[in-house]
Tab-separated table of C-alpha atoms in Angstrom:
chain	number	residue	atom	x	y	z
A	27	MET	CA	165.852	-86.491	142.501
A	28	SER	CA	167.357	-89.907	143.048
A	29	VAL	CA	170.912	-88.473	144.056
A	30	ILE	CA	169.222	-85.648	146.019
A	31	LEU	CA	166.808	-88.329	148.058
A	32	THR	CA	169.996	-90.661	148.864
A	33	TYR	CA	172.900	-88.238	149.457
A	34	PHE	CA	172.813	-85.667	151.957
A	35	ASN	CA	175.901	-83.649	152.862
A	36	GLY	CA	177.296	-86.779	152.166
A	37	THR	CA	175.510	-89.166	153.911
A	38	LEU	CA	173.824	-92.097	152.242
A	39	ILE	CA	170.127	-91.457	153.896
A	40	MET	CA	168.120	-94.080	151.751
A	41	PRO	CA	169.813	-97.257	152.977
A	42	LYS	CA	170.303	-95.214	156.451
A	43	LEU	CA	166.143	-96.050	156.441
A	44	GLY	CA	166.634	-99.090	154.791
A	45	ILE	CA	165.466	-98.663	151.673
A	46	TRP	CA	166.955	-99.604	148.663
A	47	ASN	CA	169.222	-102.074	150.211
A	48	THR	CA	170.681	-105.021	147.947
A	49	GLU	CA	172.031	-106.199	151.269
A	50	PRO	CA	170.350	-109.436	153.745
A	51	ALA	CA	170.576	-107.256	156.865
A	52	LYS	CA	167.678	-106.547	159.663
A	53	HIS	CA	165.579	-104.024	159.386
A	54	SER	CA	165.499	-100.893	160.053
A	55	LEU	CA	163.599	-99.249	162.818
A	56	PHE	CA	161.665	-97.147	160.213
A	57	GLU	CA	160.810	-100.451	157.822
A	58	ASP	CA	159.640	-102.162	160.998
A	59	ALA	CA	157.356	-99.308	161.694
A	60	GLN	CA	156.113	-99.406	157.801
A	61	GLY	CA	155.461	-102.834	157.541
A	62	LEU	CA	153.457	-102.991	160.875
A	63	PHE	CA	151.246	-100.073	160.532
A	64	THR	CA	150.682	-100.984	156.515
A	65	GLY	CA	150.217	-104.816	157.126
A	66	THR	CA	147.874	-103.947	160.644
A	67	VAL	CA	145.695	-102.107	158.232
A	68	LEU	CA	145.201	-104.488	155.144
A	69	ALA	CA	144.461	-106.973	157.939
A	70	SER	CA	141.354	-104.411	159.861
A	71	LEU	CA	140.393	-103.945	156.227
A	72	GLY	CA	139.531	-107.481	155.834
A	73	VAL	CA	138.355	-107.737	159.331
A	74	MET	CA	135.698	-105.726	158.431
A	75	LEU	CA	134.760	-107.155	154.884
A	76	LEU	CA	134.367	-110.294	157.203
A	77	THR	CA	132.366	-108.837	159.511
A	78	LYS	CA	129.861	-106.927	157.192
A	79	ALA	CA	129.408	-110.650	155.415
A	80	GLY	CA	128.855	-111.931	158.991
A	81	LEU	CA	131.758	-114.345	158.206
A	82	LEU	CA	133.959	-115.325	160.966
A	83	THR	CA	138.037	-116.653	160.341
A	84	GLY	CA	140.053	-118.459	162.640
A	85	GLY	CA	142.239	-118.055	165.301
A	86	VAL	CA	142.257	-116.027	167.964
A	87	ALA	CA	140.028	-113.020	165.589
A	88	GLY	CA	137.861	-116.491	165.393
A	89	MET	CA	137.544	-116.268	169.038
A	90	ALA	CA	136.835	-112.771	168.925
A	91	PHE	CA	134.255	-113.291	166.050
A	92	LEU	CA	132.409	-115.966	167.974
A	93	LEU	CA	131.794	-113.400	171.027
A	94	HIS	CA	130.751	-110.650	169.116
A	95	TYR	CA	128.430	-113.074	167.102
A	96	ALA	CA	127.513	-114.930	170.580
A	97	PHE	CA	127.088	-112.065	172.978
A	98	GLY	CA	127.575	-108.931	171.436
A	99	ILE	CA	130.432	-108.843	172.759
A	100	SER	CA	132.709	-105.892	170.612
A	101	PHE	CA	135.401	-107.785	168.303
A	102	GLY	CA	138.307	-105.152	169.064
A	103	LEU	CA	138.064	-105.676	172.966
A	104	GLY	CA	137.482	-109.111	172.620
A	105	PHE	CA	140.656	-110.004	170.162
A	106	PHE	CA	142.487	-107.506	172.532
A	107	LEU	CA	141.370	-109.350	175.186
A	108	ILE	CA	141.810	-113.321	174.384
A	109	ASN	CA	145.660	-112.098	173.284
A	110	LEU	CA	146.951	-111.006	176.274
A	111	PRO	CA	147.505	-114.695	177.371
A	112	PHE	CA	149.597	-115.377	174.480
A	113	TYR	CA	152.203	-112.716	175.032
A	114	TRP	CA	153.941	-115.457	177.661
A	115	LEU	CA	154.639	-117.631	174.805
A	116	ALA	CA	155.723	-114.727	172.604
A	117	TYR	CA	157.891	-113.300	175.026
A	118	ARG	CA	159.392	-116.830	176.534
A	119	ARG	CA	160.059	-118.133	172.726
A	120	LEU	CA	160.444	-115.628	170.298
A	121	GLY	CA	161.832	-112.287	172.116
A	122	ILE	CA	160.614	-109.358	173.593
A	123	ALA	CA	161.257	-107.549	170.419
A	124	PHE	CA	158.609	-109.911	168.589
A	125	THR	CA	156.630	-109.132	171.488
A	126	ILE	CA	156.036	-105.254	171.717
A	127	LYS	CA	155.581	-105.288	167.864
A	128	THR	CA	153.224	-107.845	168.285
A	129	PHE	CA	151.375	-106.256	171.147
A	130	SER	CA	151.138	-103.190	168.901
A	131	ALA	CA	149.820	-104.529	166.059
A	132	ILE	CA	146.777	-106.188	167.982
A	133	ALA	CA	146.445	-102.843	169.721
A	134	LEU	CA	146.447	-100.988	166.749
A	135	LEU	CA	143.346	-103.741	164.948
A	136	SER	CA	141.774	-103.639	167.825
A	137	VAL	CA	141.350	-99.278	167.328
A	138	LEU	CA	140.732	-100.164	163.445
A	139	SER	CA	137.982	-102.809	163.904
A	140	GLU	CA	136.527	-100.056	166.303
A	141	TYR	CA	136.350	-96.793	164.466
A	142	GLN	CA	137.073	-97.962	161.080
A	143	PRO	CA	133.759	-98.328	159.739
A	144	LYS	CA	133.186	-94.414	160.892
A	145	LEU	CA	136.526	-94.204	157.964
A	146	LEU	CA	134.556	-96.213	155.162
A	147	GLU	CA	131.451	-97.660	154.367
A	148	ILE	CA	130.249	-100.934	152.267
A	149	GLY	CA	127.567	-100.901	151.125
A	150	TYR	CA	127.144	-104.978	150.089
A	151	VAL	CA	129.487	-107.796	149.005
A	152	HIS	CA	129.016	-111.454	148.069
A	153	PRO	CA	129.412	-113.759	151.758
A	154	ILE	CA	131.905	-115.654	149.178
A	155	TRP	CA	133.775	-112.578	147.642
A	156	ALA	CA	134.006	-111.228	151.358
A	157	GLY	CA	135.034	-115.101	152.618
A	158	ILE	CA	137.845	-114.686	149.371
A	159	LEU	CA	138.623	-111.110	149.701
A	160	GLY	CA	138.620	-110.549	153.185
A	161	GLY	CA	141.202	-113.437	153.760
A	162	LEU	CA	143.863	-112.761	151.311
A	163	LEU	CA	144.026	-108.963	152.637
A	164	ILE	CA	144.337	-110.509	156.455
A	165	GLY	CA	146.808	-112.908	154.695
A	166	MET	CA	148.534	-110.280	152.897
A	167	GLY	CA	148.342	-108.151	156.437
A	168	MET	CA	149.677	-110.974	158.242
A	169	LEU	CA	152.792	-111.791	156.053
A	170	ALA	CA	153.555	-108.062	156.497
A	171	LEU	CA	154.091	-109.056	160.003
A	172	PHE	CA	155.442	-112.528	159.743
A	173	ARG	CA	158.417	-110.769	157.710
A	174	HIS	CA	159.133	-107.794	160.232
A	175	ARG	CA	158.720	-110.528	162.851
A	176	ALA	CA	155.594	-109.849	164.559
A	177	SER	CA	151.683	-111.597	164.423
A	178	LEU	CA	148.609	-110.696	165.059
A	179	GLY	CA	149.067	-112.359	168.247
A	180	GLY	CA	147.458	-116.243	169.348
A	181	VAL	CA	146.915	-118.592	166.946
A	182	GLY	CA	150.187	-116.855	164.773
A	183	ILE	CA	152.469	-117.156	167.577
A	184	LEU	CA	151.440	-119.887	168.186
A	185	ALA	CA	152.230	-120.801	164.355
A	186	LEU	CA	155.967	-119.065	164.250
A	187	TYR	CA	157.295	-121.197	166.936
A	188	LEU	CA	155.931	-124.552	165.246
A	189	GLN	CA	157.841	-123.227	162.484
A	190	GLU	CA	160.924	-122.062	163.938
A	191	ARG	CA	161.183	-124.661	166.190
A	192	PHE	CA	159.846	-128.037	164.007
A	193	LYS	CA	160.147	-126.440	160.418
A	194	TRP	CA	156.461	-126.528	160.001
A	195	ARG	CA	154.427	-124.285	157.807
A	196	ALA	CA	153.370	-121.429	159.553
A	197	GLY	CA	150.124	-121.651	157.167
A	198	LEU	CA	148.889	-125.493	157.723
A	199	VAL	CA	149.672	-125.326	161.254
A	200	GLN	CA	147.062	-122.059	161.721
A	201	MET	CA	144.635	-123.728	159.082
A	202	ALA	CA	144.395	-127.087	161.164
A	203	ILE	CA	143.575	-125.037	164.077
A	204	ASP	CA	141.335	-123.082	162.652
A	205	LEU	CA	139.355	-125.403	161.165
A	206	VAL	CA	138.263	-126.674	164.899
A	207	ILE	CA	137.407	-123.354	165.225
A	208	LEU	CA	135.055	-122.340	162.728
A	209	ALA	CA	133.187	-126.192	163.682
A	210	LEU	CA	132.364	-124.542	166.415
A	211	ALA	CA	130.785	-121.374	165.035
A	212	PHE	CA	128.196	-124.097	163.980
A	213	TRP	CA	126.585	-122.676	167.088
A	214	VAL	CA	126.086	-119.415	166.626
A	215	THR	CA	125.242	-118.588	162.287
A	216	THR	CA	124.483	-121.336	159.560
A	217	PRO	CA	126.010	-123.859	157.428
A	218	TYR	CA	126.028	-121.450	154.136
A	219	ILE	CA	127.725	-118.473	156.448
A	220	ILE	CA	129.917	-121.009	157.620
A	221	PHE	CA	131.136	-122.682	153.960
A	222	CYS	CA	131.612	-118.921	153.014
A	223	SER	CA	134.693	-118.250	156.100
A	224	VAL	CA	135.791	-121.974	155.659
A	225	ILE	CA	137.008	-120.598	151.993
A	226	GLY	CA	137.985	-117.385	153.193
A	227	ALA	CA	140.059	-119.312	156.215
A	228	ILE	CA	141.386	-121.149	153.263
A	229	ALA	CA	142.708	-118.603	150.888
A	230	LEU	CA	143.769	-116.937	154.444
A	231	ASN	CA	146.067	-119.811	155.051
A	232	PHE	CA	146.658	-120.736	151.283
A	233	PHE	CA	147.983	-117.529	151.182
A	234	ILE	CA	150.404	-117.786	153.532
A	235	ALA	CA	152.016	-121.194	153.491
A	236	VAL	CA	152.896	-120.383	149.853
A	237	ASN	CA	154.381	-117.141	150.375
A	238	HIS	CA	155.757	-117.509	153.948
A	239	ARG	CA	159.011	-118.974	153.333
A	240	THR	CA	162.149	-118.565	155.952
A	241	ASP	CA	164.293	-119.812	152.381
A	242	ARG	CA	163.151	-117.090	150.008
A	243	TYR	CA	163.136	-114.098	152.168
A	244	ILE	CA	166.313	-113.326	154.471
A	245	ALA	CA	165.786	-110.097	156.485
A	246	MET	CA	165.274	-109.529	159.728
């Protein structure tokens, strides 16, 4: 079966798709597409868990949550609009390919955050567990996007730029900014919910700080 999948008319099919490659190389178009889709879906599940428990997170997503809880603006719309100014930084510093892939991921997450509750219903989740699981899911989604030269915009773009420019860990940079944003949450929610949100933010950024290392992952 593997021979059939690998060869067709004497042509190597799977390496053309970027599957089973053992040599360092740039990601194929197929790899980028599945990476962006998978990463965004994972992140959207994390957002859904946080929303269900009334939690927040950091970055642009945290800003969108603040607008949602304070003014009733939908998360998807707020997330998409707040990210608009960051595309210029992405284009100038990280290139057109990164900008296009990031825009695609942001647009998909905005759509999924609006329509996913119609496809999946969550009955109950404890706020602390929602923070941990939601943070890890968003972290895994962001890691997948980072490894395909994309992000979920905003602070993620800034963190990636600072890592490439000054070698600062993207996860630690994002954690510092996230804690500032979460401090603003005292205006819209309770200390307990903020506590659970901080746990989620720590889970998210610690996961990225440990796993997002350019010296270990060499594909582009």
